[in-house]
XYZ file of C-alpha atoms in Angstrom:
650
model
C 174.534 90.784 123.675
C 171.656 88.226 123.231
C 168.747 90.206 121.662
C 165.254 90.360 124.132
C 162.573 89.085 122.189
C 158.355 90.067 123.531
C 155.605 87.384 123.080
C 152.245 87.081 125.009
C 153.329 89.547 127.624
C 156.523 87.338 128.403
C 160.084 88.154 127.930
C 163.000 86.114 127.239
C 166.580 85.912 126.184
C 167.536 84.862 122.414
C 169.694 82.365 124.318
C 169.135 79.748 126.023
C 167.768 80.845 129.238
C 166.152 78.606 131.617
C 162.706 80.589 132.795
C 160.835 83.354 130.444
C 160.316 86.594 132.540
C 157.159 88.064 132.532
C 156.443 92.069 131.762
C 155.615 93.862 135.161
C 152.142 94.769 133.484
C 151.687 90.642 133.125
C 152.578 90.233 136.556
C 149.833 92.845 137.872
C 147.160 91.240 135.103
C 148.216 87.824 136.853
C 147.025 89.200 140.515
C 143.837 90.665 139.155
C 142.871 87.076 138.397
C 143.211 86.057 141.338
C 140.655 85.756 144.133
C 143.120 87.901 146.128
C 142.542 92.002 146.110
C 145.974 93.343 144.707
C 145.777 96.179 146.777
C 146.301 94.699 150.191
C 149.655 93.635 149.572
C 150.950 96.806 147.845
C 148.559 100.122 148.558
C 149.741 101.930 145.176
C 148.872 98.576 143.199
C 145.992 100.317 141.134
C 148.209 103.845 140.834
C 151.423 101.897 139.394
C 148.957 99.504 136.793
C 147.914 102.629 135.138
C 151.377 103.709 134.508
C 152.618 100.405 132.798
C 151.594 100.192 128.872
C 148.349 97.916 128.320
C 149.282 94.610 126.915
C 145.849 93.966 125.349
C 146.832 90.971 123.910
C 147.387 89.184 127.017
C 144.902 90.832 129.222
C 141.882 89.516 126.481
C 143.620 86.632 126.003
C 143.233 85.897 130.206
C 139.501 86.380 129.988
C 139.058 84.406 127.387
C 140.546 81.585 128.758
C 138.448 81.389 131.470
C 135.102 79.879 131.884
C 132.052 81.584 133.330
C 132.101 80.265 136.674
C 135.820 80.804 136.982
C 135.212 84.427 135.430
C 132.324 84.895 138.972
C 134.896 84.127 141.296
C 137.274 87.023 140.261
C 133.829 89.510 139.684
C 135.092 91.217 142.781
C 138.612 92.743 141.115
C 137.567 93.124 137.858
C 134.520 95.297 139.046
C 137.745 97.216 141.164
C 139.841 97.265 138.082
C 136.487 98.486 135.846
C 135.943 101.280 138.696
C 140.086 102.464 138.982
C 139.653 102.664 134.945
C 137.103 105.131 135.632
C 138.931 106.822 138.250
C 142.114 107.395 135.719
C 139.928 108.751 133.170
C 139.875 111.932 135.525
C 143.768 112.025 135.580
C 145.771 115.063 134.441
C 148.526 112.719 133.330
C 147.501 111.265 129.496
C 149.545 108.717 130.003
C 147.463 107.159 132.561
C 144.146 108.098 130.282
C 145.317 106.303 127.217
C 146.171 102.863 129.201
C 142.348 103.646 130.949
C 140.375 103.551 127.786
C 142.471 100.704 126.515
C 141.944 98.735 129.708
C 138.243 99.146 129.310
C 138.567 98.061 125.516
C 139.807 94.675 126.462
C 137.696 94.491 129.693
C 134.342 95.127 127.570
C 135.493 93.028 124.969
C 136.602 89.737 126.817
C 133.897 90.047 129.797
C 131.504 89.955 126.576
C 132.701 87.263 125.166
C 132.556 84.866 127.693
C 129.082 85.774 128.371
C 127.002 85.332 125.407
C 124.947 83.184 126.279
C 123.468 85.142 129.368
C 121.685 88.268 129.495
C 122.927 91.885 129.702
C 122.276 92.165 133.326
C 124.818 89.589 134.412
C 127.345 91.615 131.996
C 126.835 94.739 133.872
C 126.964 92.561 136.802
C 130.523 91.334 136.248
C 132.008 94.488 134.929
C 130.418 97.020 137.182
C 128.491 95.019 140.042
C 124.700 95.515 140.086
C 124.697 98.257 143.035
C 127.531 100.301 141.502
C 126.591 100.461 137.675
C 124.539 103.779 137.511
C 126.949 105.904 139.425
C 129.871 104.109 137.697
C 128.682 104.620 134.268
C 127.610 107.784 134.783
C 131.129 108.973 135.202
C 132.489 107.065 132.594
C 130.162 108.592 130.380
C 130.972 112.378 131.435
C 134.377 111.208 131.691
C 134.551 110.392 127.910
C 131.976 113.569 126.991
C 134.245 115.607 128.991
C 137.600 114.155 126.994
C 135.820 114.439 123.506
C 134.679 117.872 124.037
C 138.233 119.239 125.688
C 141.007 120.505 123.048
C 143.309 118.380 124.208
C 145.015 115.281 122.390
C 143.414 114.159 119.429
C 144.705 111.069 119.804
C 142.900 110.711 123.318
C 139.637 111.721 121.618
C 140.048 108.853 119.390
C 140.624 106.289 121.537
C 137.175 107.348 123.712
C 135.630 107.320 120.211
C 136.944 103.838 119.732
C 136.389 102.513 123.220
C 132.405 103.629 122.583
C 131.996 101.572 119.149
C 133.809 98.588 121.119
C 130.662 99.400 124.029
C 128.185 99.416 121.472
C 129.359 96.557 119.284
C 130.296 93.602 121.363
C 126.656 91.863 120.704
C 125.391 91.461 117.465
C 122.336 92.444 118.517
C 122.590 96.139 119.156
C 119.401 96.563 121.079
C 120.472 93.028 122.905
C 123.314 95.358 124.602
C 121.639 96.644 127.594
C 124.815 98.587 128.652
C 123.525 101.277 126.160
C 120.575 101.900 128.875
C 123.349 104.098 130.529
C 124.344 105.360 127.084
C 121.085 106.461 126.754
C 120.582 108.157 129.913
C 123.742 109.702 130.007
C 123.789 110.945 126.327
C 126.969 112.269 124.409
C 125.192 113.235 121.569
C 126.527 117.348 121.774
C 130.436 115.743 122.171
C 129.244 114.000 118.275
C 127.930 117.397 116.981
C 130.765 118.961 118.073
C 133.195 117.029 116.708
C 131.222 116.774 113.441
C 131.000 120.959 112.920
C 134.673 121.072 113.484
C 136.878 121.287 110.333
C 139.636 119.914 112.269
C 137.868 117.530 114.510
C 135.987 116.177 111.380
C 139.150 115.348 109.004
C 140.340 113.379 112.503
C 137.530 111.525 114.049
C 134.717 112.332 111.853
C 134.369 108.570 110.432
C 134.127 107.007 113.721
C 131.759 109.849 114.841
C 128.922 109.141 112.198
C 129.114 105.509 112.690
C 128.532 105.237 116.806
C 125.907 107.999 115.787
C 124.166 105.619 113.260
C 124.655 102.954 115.733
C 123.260 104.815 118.642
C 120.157 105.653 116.630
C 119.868 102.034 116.065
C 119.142 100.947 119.536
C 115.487 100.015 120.467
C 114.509 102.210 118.080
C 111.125 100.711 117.375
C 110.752 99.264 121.346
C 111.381 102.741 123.584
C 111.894 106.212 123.153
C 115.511 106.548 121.988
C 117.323 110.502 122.749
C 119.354 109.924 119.531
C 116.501 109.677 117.161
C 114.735 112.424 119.001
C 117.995 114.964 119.106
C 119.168 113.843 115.687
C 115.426 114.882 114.364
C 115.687 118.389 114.679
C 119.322 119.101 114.392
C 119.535 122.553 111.998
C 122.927 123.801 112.613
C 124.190 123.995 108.970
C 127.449 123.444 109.820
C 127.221 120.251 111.814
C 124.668 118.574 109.062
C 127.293 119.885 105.929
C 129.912 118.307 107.922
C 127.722 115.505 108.573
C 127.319 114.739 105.059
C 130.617 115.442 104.343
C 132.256 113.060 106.155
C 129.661 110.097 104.396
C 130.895 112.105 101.038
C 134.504 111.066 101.902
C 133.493 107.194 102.665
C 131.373 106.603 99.867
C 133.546 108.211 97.408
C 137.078 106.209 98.674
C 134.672 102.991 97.834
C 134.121 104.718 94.176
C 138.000 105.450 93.920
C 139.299 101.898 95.135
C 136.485 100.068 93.233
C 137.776 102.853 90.103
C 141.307 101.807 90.456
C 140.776 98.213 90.668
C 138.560 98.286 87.262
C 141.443 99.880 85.661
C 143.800 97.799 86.781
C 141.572 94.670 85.938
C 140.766 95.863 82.600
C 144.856 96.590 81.555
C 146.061 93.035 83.054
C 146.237 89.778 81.723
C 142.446 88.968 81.920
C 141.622 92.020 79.419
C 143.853 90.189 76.926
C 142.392 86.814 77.443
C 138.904 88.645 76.418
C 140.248 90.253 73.661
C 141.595 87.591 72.347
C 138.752 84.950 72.775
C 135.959 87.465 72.556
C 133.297 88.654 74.959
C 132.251 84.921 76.511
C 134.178 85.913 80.215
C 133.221 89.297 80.396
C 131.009 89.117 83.748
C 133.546 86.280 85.337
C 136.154 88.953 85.118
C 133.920 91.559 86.174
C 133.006 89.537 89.691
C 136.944 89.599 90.393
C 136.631 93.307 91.025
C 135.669 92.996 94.548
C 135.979 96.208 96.889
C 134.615 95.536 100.393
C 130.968 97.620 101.122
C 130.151 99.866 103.657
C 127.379 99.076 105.323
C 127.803 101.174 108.297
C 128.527 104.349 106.431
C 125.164 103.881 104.027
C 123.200 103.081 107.503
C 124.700 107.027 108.784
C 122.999 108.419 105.704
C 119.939 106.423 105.799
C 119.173 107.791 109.170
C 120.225 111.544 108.462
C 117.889 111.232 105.573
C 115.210 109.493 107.296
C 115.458 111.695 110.695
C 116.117 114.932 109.604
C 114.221 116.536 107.144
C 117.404 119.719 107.149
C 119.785 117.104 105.937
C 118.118 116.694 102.909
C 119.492 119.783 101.488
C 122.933 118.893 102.461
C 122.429 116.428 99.436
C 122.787 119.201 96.893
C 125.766 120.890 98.240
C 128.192 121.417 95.641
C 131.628 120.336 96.552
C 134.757 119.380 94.672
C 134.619 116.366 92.712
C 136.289 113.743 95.377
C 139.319 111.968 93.748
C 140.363 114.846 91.895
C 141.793 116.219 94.999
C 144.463 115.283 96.786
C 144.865 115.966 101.024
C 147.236 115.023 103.186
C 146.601 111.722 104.867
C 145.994 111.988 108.930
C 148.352 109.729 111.078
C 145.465 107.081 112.442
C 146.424 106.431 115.975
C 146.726 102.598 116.807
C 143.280 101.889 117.893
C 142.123 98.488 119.631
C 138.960 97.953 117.778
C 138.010 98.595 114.195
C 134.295 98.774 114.011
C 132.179 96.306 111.537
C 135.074 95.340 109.803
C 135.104 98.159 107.730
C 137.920 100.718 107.199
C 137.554 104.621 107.576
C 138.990 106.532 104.953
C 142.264 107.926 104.986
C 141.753 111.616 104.627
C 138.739 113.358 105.263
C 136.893 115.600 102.402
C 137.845 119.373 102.691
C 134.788 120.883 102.416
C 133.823 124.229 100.150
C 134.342 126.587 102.998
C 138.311 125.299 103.767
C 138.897 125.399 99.938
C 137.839 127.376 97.015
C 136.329 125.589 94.289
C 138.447 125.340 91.293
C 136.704 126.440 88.128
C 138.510 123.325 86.089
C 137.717 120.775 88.657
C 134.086 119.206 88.143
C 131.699 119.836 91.054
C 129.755 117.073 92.471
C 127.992 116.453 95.345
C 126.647 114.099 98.344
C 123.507 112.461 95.715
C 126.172 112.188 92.729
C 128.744 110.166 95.121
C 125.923 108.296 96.924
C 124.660 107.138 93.187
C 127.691 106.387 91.674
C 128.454 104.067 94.953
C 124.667 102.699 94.317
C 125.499 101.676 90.883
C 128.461 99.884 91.624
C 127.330 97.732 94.419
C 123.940 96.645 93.318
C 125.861 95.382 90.161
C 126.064 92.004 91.679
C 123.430 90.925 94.330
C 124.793 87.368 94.577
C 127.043 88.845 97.513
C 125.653 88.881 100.323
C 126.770 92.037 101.421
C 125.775 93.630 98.547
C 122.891 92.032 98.367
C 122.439 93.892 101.828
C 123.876 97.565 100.880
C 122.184 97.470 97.492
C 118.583 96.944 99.715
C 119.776 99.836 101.909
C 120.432 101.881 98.975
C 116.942 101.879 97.456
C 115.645 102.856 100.731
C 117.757 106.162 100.959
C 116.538 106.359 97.554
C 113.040 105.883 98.334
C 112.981 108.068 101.164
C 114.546 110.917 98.956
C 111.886 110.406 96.044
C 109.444 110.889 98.674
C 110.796 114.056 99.996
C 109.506 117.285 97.765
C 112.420 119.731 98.682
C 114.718 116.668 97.101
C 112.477 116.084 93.983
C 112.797 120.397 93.185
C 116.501 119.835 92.956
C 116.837 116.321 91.211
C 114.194 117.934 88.558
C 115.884 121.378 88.810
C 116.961 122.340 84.961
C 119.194 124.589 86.304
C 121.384 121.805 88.334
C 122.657 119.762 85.637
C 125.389 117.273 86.178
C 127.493 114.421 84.473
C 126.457 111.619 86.213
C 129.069 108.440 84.887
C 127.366 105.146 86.791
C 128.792 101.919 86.395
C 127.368 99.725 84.221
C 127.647 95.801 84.763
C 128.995 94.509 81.566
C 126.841 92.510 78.765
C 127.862 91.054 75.569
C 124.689 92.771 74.044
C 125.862 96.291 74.636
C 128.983 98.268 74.854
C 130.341 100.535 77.291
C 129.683 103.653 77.002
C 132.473 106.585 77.222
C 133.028 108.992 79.592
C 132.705 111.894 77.262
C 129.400 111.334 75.883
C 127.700 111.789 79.109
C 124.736 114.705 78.134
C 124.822 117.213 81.462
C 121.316 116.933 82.740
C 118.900 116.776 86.053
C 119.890 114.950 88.532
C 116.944 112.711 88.213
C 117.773 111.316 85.053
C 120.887 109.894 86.698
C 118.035 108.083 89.228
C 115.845 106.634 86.728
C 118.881 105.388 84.806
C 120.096 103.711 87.719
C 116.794 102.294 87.984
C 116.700 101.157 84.466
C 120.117 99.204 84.925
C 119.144 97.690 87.605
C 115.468 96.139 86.340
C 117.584 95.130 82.987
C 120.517 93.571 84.984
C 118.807 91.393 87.715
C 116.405 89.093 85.575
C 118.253 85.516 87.669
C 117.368 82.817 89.132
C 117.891 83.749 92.442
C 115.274 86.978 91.702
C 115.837 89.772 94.281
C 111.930 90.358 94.774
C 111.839 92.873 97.658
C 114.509 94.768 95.384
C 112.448 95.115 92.292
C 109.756 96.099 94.111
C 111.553 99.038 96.143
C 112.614 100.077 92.810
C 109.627 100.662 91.270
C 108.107 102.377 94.140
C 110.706 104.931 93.334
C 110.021 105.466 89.502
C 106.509 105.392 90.467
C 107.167 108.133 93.552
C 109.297 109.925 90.867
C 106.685 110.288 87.775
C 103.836 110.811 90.927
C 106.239 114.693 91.424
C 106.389 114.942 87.611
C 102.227 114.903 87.252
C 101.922 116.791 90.162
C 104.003 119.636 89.429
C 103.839 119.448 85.723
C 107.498 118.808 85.262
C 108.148 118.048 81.584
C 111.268 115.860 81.950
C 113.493 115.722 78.691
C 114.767 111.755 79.167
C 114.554 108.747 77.103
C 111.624 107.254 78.250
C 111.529 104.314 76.023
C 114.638 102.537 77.939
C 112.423 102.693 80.912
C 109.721 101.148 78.862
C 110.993 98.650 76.877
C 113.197 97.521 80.581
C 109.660 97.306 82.279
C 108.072 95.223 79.469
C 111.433 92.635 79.188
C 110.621 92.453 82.908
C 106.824 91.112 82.145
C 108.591 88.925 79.354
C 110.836 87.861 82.461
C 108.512 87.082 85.334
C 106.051 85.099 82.737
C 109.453 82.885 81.552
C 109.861 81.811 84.886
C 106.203 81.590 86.158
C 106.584 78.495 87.592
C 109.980 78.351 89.485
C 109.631 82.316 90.724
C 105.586 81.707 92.208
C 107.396 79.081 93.981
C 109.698 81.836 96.030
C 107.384 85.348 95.479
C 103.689 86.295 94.432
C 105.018 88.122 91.174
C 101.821 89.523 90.819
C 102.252 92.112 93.099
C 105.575 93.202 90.956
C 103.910 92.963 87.716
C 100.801 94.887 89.019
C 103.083 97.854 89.862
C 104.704 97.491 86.306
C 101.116 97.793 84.263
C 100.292 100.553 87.218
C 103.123 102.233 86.260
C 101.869 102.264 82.045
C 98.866 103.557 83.378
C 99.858 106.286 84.564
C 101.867 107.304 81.313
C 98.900 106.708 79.381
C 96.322 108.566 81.511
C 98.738 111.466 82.827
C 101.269 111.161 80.253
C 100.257 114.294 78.794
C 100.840 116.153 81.752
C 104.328 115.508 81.964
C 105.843 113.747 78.776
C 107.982 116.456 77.315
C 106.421 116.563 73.923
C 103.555 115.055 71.808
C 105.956 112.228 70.020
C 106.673 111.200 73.153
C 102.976 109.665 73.711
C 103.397 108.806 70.154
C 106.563 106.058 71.258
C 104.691 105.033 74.315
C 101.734 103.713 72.347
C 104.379 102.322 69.476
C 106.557 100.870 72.224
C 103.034 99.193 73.767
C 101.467 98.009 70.132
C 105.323 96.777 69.081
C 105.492 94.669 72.454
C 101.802 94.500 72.280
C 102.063 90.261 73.005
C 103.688 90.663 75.916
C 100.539 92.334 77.003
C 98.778 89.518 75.834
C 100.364 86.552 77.161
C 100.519 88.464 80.411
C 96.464 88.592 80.158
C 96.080 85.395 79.282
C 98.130 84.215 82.381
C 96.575 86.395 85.134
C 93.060 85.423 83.213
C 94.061 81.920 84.044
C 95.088 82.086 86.956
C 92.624 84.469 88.214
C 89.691 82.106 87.337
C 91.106 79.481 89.060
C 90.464 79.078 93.221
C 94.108 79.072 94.103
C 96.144 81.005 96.320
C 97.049 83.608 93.366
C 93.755 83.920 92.839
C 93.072 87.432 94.063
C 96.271 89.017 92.838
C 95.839 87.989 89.469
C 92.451 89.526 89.308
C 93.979 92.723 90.110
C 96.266 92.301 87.102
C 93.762 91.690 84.723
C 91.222 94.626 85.658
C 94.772 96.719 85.686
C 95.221 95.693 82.201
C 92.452 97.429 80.994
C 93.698 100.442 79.258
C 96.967 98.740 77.562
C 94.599 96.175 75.945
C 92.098 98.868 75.108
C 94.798 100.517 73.113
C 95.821 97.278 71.391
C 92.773 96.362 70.374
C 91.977 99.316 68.990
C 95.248 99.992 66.892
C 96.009 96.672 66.014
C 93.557 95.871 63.660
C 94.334 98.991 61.599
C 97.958 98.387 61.406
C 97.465 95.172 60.550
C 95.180 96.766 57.642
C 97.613 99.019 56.577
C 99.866 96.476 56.060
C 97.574 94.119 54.118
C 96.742 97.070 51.693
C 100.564 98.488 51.477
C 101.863 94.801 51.470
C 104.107 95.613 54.037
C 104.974 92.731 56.246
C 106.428 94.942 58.924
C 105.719 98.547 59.606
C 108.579 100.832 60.685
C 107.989 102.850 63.791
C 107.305 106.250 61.408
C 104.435 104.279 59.823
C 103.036 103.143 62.877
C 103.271 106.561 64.652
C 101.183 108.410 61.690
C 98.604 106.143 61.616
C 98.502 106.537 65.821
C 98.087 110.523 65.281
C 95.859 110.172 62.631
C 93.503 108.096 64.861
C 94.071 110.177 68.024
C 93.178 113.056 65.852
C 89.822 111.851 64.350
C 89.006 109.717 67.608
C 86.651 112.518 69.253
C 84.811 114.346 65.876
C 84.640 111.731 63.244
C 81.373 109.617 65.048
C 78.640 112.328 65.807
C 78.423 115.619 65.650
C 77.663 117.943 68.745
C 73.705 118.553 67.385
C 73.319 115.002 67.341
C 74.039 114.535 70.257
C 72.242 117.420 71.657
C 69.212 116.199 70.049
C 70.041 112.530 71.817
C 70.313 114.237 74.930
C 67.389 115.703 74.910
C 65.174 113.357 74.070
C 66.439 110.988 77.646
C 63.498 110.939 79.980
């Protein structure tokens, strides 16, 4: 018997048979394009479509291949078809449900399409018709809260999930999509909670949950008052925001494991070899070959729980297993018709500490450690535009979290310490460093490291500005906690120094080519801000007195850095250009650090002329700092002397 063979909704024999037949479901898409109503020449037309299985190939493909005039003369039946989709969503049968949502898919989808170029109104005007849309939508919207909320097929609850990314993503543009007006109104924000402080419902549809949230949030969220932003604001059911953050747990830390595996697997091929064997010359070509696509929607979901809600913040330190460690069973994924942003949900969800025990030889982690880890790996390489974009988005969680004071008490909680292993882009100057070493310490320390890596890894020709910047804000927001609180932080400060002065060296290099692009004074003004404050507060929060000791060495060491940094904002400062003012800043900001200079370096320089020393090692140049530091206030006048001074002022 000649096999049957399916293509484009037609079928046909193997052999050589004269005319293709068409599916039934073809035949009925075929009518609906007509200017005909289906119904009058068979009653149970709409009844019998929702039986057949969707061909959403051929049903997009139709409205695709029409124009927009030819798309108004059918507006009539696919407004019918749009309303019986509704209709079937009401249906005890499933059968008839699934084919429903997956009708609307493809409606939404190809109506969209065609009509880019015109505003939202005609959209609703084509799928709906102007004086049906708020009653229409208003069922479709309880029609889908009703489905997500029931305890019915999970595969049914997926497919409304789907079908509302597909309504909320067809324009780029999210607040473009006016659609979401009845999204708005008729708000399914409980069905999303629900689902989210389920075990069960989370390791199923938990991914595609926290996305349409994030989206949601998203719309007009600057032009109108949005219900998402205003419900999501004062959420405090603890289960809901722990399964919340589990879920962005999960996502960020199958990036870390894929991005992991493919390191490994990079670094035992061929191309480790080749390096080996020719030296270090190739080391960041092979690193760009790692390439694990970003999440962008994922990072958005905890931007806005961290921005919104000020509960979430604590779901940050939950401890949970170390993801990857553990194994769970993988989820059937039912075939879906849309896959959000191009981006893939994870496989399994994250069990969290309340469905499983911790095990005492399993490492615990938790939401910040996963989120950081990600950080480090994608704002390795900037150049991609992508990760140009989630690397932005991740200072911004950051800087909202440095801001927040319940999140500084646990990153600069001694009692919380972690092994924190970020990724380190790879530089012939430096090796990299193992696993094993890793001290256990406050969370923060992990931050500032990151921090570090990234000012000493992004000094290029295509310099991300608005990066730098965001990144000292946080350092700065950081240290601003330490002062206040008098939080004596054991970490090696000097990286963060001697990263922040190369960065000076950096942005005076390239004076020329960067003032083209950016006002670098604004960036180096935060940099000598940020010495400032270590040499005025310092004391207040450095964790011990040699520690102000290798601040001033690090300053006197790299002291003409300082220098040629005055000299240029001098220069340009007395100048009438359009750096003009913020150079001025810089120089009166320069103040202290050249106060310090000039008063050290002349009697190090002495020192060495009288020892013949031609350089002095940092021991020698600490003593002599403590030995002036220690004389500074009592070796000039004495307190009667000054008493007697006093006294004598009319």
């Amino acid at each position: 018997m000649a096999q049957t063979e399916k293509k484009g909704g037609l079928l046909r024999k193997s052999s050589a048979s004269k005319k293709p037949l068409k599916e039934k479901v073809v035949l009925m898409y075929d009518e609906i394009f007509t200017t005909e109503d289906p119904s009058k020449s068979n009653p149970r037309f709409w009844e019998e479509l929702f039986l057949m299985k969707v061909n959403l190939e051929y049903l997009e493909g139709k409205l695709e291949a029409l124009d927009g005039e030819e798309l108004m003369k059918i507006k009539d039946n696919i407004n019918c078809l749009f309303q019986h989709c509704i209709q079937a969503l009401g249906e005890e049968h499933p059968i008839r449900v699934v084919n429903a949502l997956q009708t609307l898919c493809a409606l939404i989808r190809g109506v969209h399409q065609k009509n880019k170029s015109t505003s939202g109104f005609d959209i609703i005007n084509m799928l709906v018709g102007f004086d049906k849309a708020e009653l229409c939508m208003k069922n479709l919207m309880e029609s889908l809260d009703s489905l997500l909320c029931a305890e019915g097929s999970e595969s049914l609850k997926s497919l409304c999930l789907k079908l509302l990314l597909c309504l909320v993503t067809v324009t780029d543009n999210i607040s473009q999509n006016t659609i979401l007006e009845y999204v708005m109104i008729n708000s399914i924000f409980e069905a999303i909670l629900q689902i989210l402080s389920s075990p069960l419902s989370r390791r199923e549809h938990g991914y595609d949950a926290v996305v349409l949230l994030a989206l949601l949030v998203n719309y007009r969220k600057y032009e109108s008052v949005n219900p998402y932003i205003v419900k999501l604001s004062i959420v405090d059911d603890e289960a809901t925001l722990n399964g919340m953050g589990l879920v962005i747990a999960q996502a960020l830390s199958e990036y870390n494991r894929q991005y992991k595996d493919k390191e490994e697997e990079h670094q035992s091929g061929f191309f480790s070899a080749l390096t080996n064997m020719v030296g270090s010359m190739f080391i960041a070509d092979a690193d760009e070959k790692i390439s694990v696509q970003t999440n962008e929607a994922i990072l958005l979901a905890l931007y806005e729980a961290v921005h919104l809600n000020r509960n979430f913040i604590t779901v940050l330190a939950q401890s949970h297993p170390e993801m990857g460690l553990m194994t769970t069973p993988a989820s059937p994924i039912p075939t879906t018709p849309v896959t959000p942003l191009g981006t893939t949900p994870p496989s399994s969800d994250v069990i969290s500490s309340a469905e499983l025990p911790l095990d005492a030889d399993v490492q615990t982690s938790n939401l910040l450690i996963t989120f950081l880890k990600y950080s480090s790996i994608v704002m390795q390489d900037t150049k991609d535009e992508h990760r140009l974009h989630s690397g932005k988005l991740c200072l911004i969680i950051l800087t909202c979290i440095a801001e927040d004071q319940y999140a500084n008490a646990f990153l600069h909680d001694d009692n919380m310490n972690f092994r924190v292993n970020l990724h380190r882009m790879p530089m012939r100057h430096r090796k990299k460093a193992a696993d094993k070493n890793l001290p256990c310490r406050p969370l923060v320390c992990a931050v500032l490291d990151l921090m570090v890596e990234f000012i000493v890894t992004h000094m290029m020709k295509e310099f991300p500005m608005d990066l730098y910047i965001r990144c000292i804000q946080i350092v700065h927001k950081l240290l601003c906690y330490q002062k206040k609180c008098r939080v004596r932080l054991h970490y090696t400060w000097r990286e963060l120094w001697s990263a922040l002065i190369n960065l000076l060296k950096f942005l005076m290099s390239n004076e020329t080519v960067l003032l083209a692009k950016h006002n670098i004074f604004t960036l180096a003004l935060m940099v000598v801000n940020l010495f400032n404050m270590f040499i005025t507060y310092g004391d207040t929060f450095l964790p011990t007195p040699s520690s102000y000791d290798e601040l001033y060495y690090e300053i006197i060491r790299m002291h003409q850095n300082f220098d040629n940094l005055y000299s240029m904002v001098l220069r340009i400062s007395t100048n009438a250009g359009q750096w003009k003012e913020p150079a001025s800043k810089v120089t009166h900001a320069l103040v202290n650090i050249r106060a310090i200079i000039n008063h050290f370096n002349p009697k190090i320089e002495s020192y060495a002329a009288v020892n013949h020393i031609s350089q002095l090692s940092e021991d020698q140049v600490r003593s002599i700092s403590i030995n002036v530091r220690k004389n500074l206030a009592f070796n000039t006048l004495s307190q009667e002397l000054l008493l007697k001074e006093f006294s004598t002022i009319s």
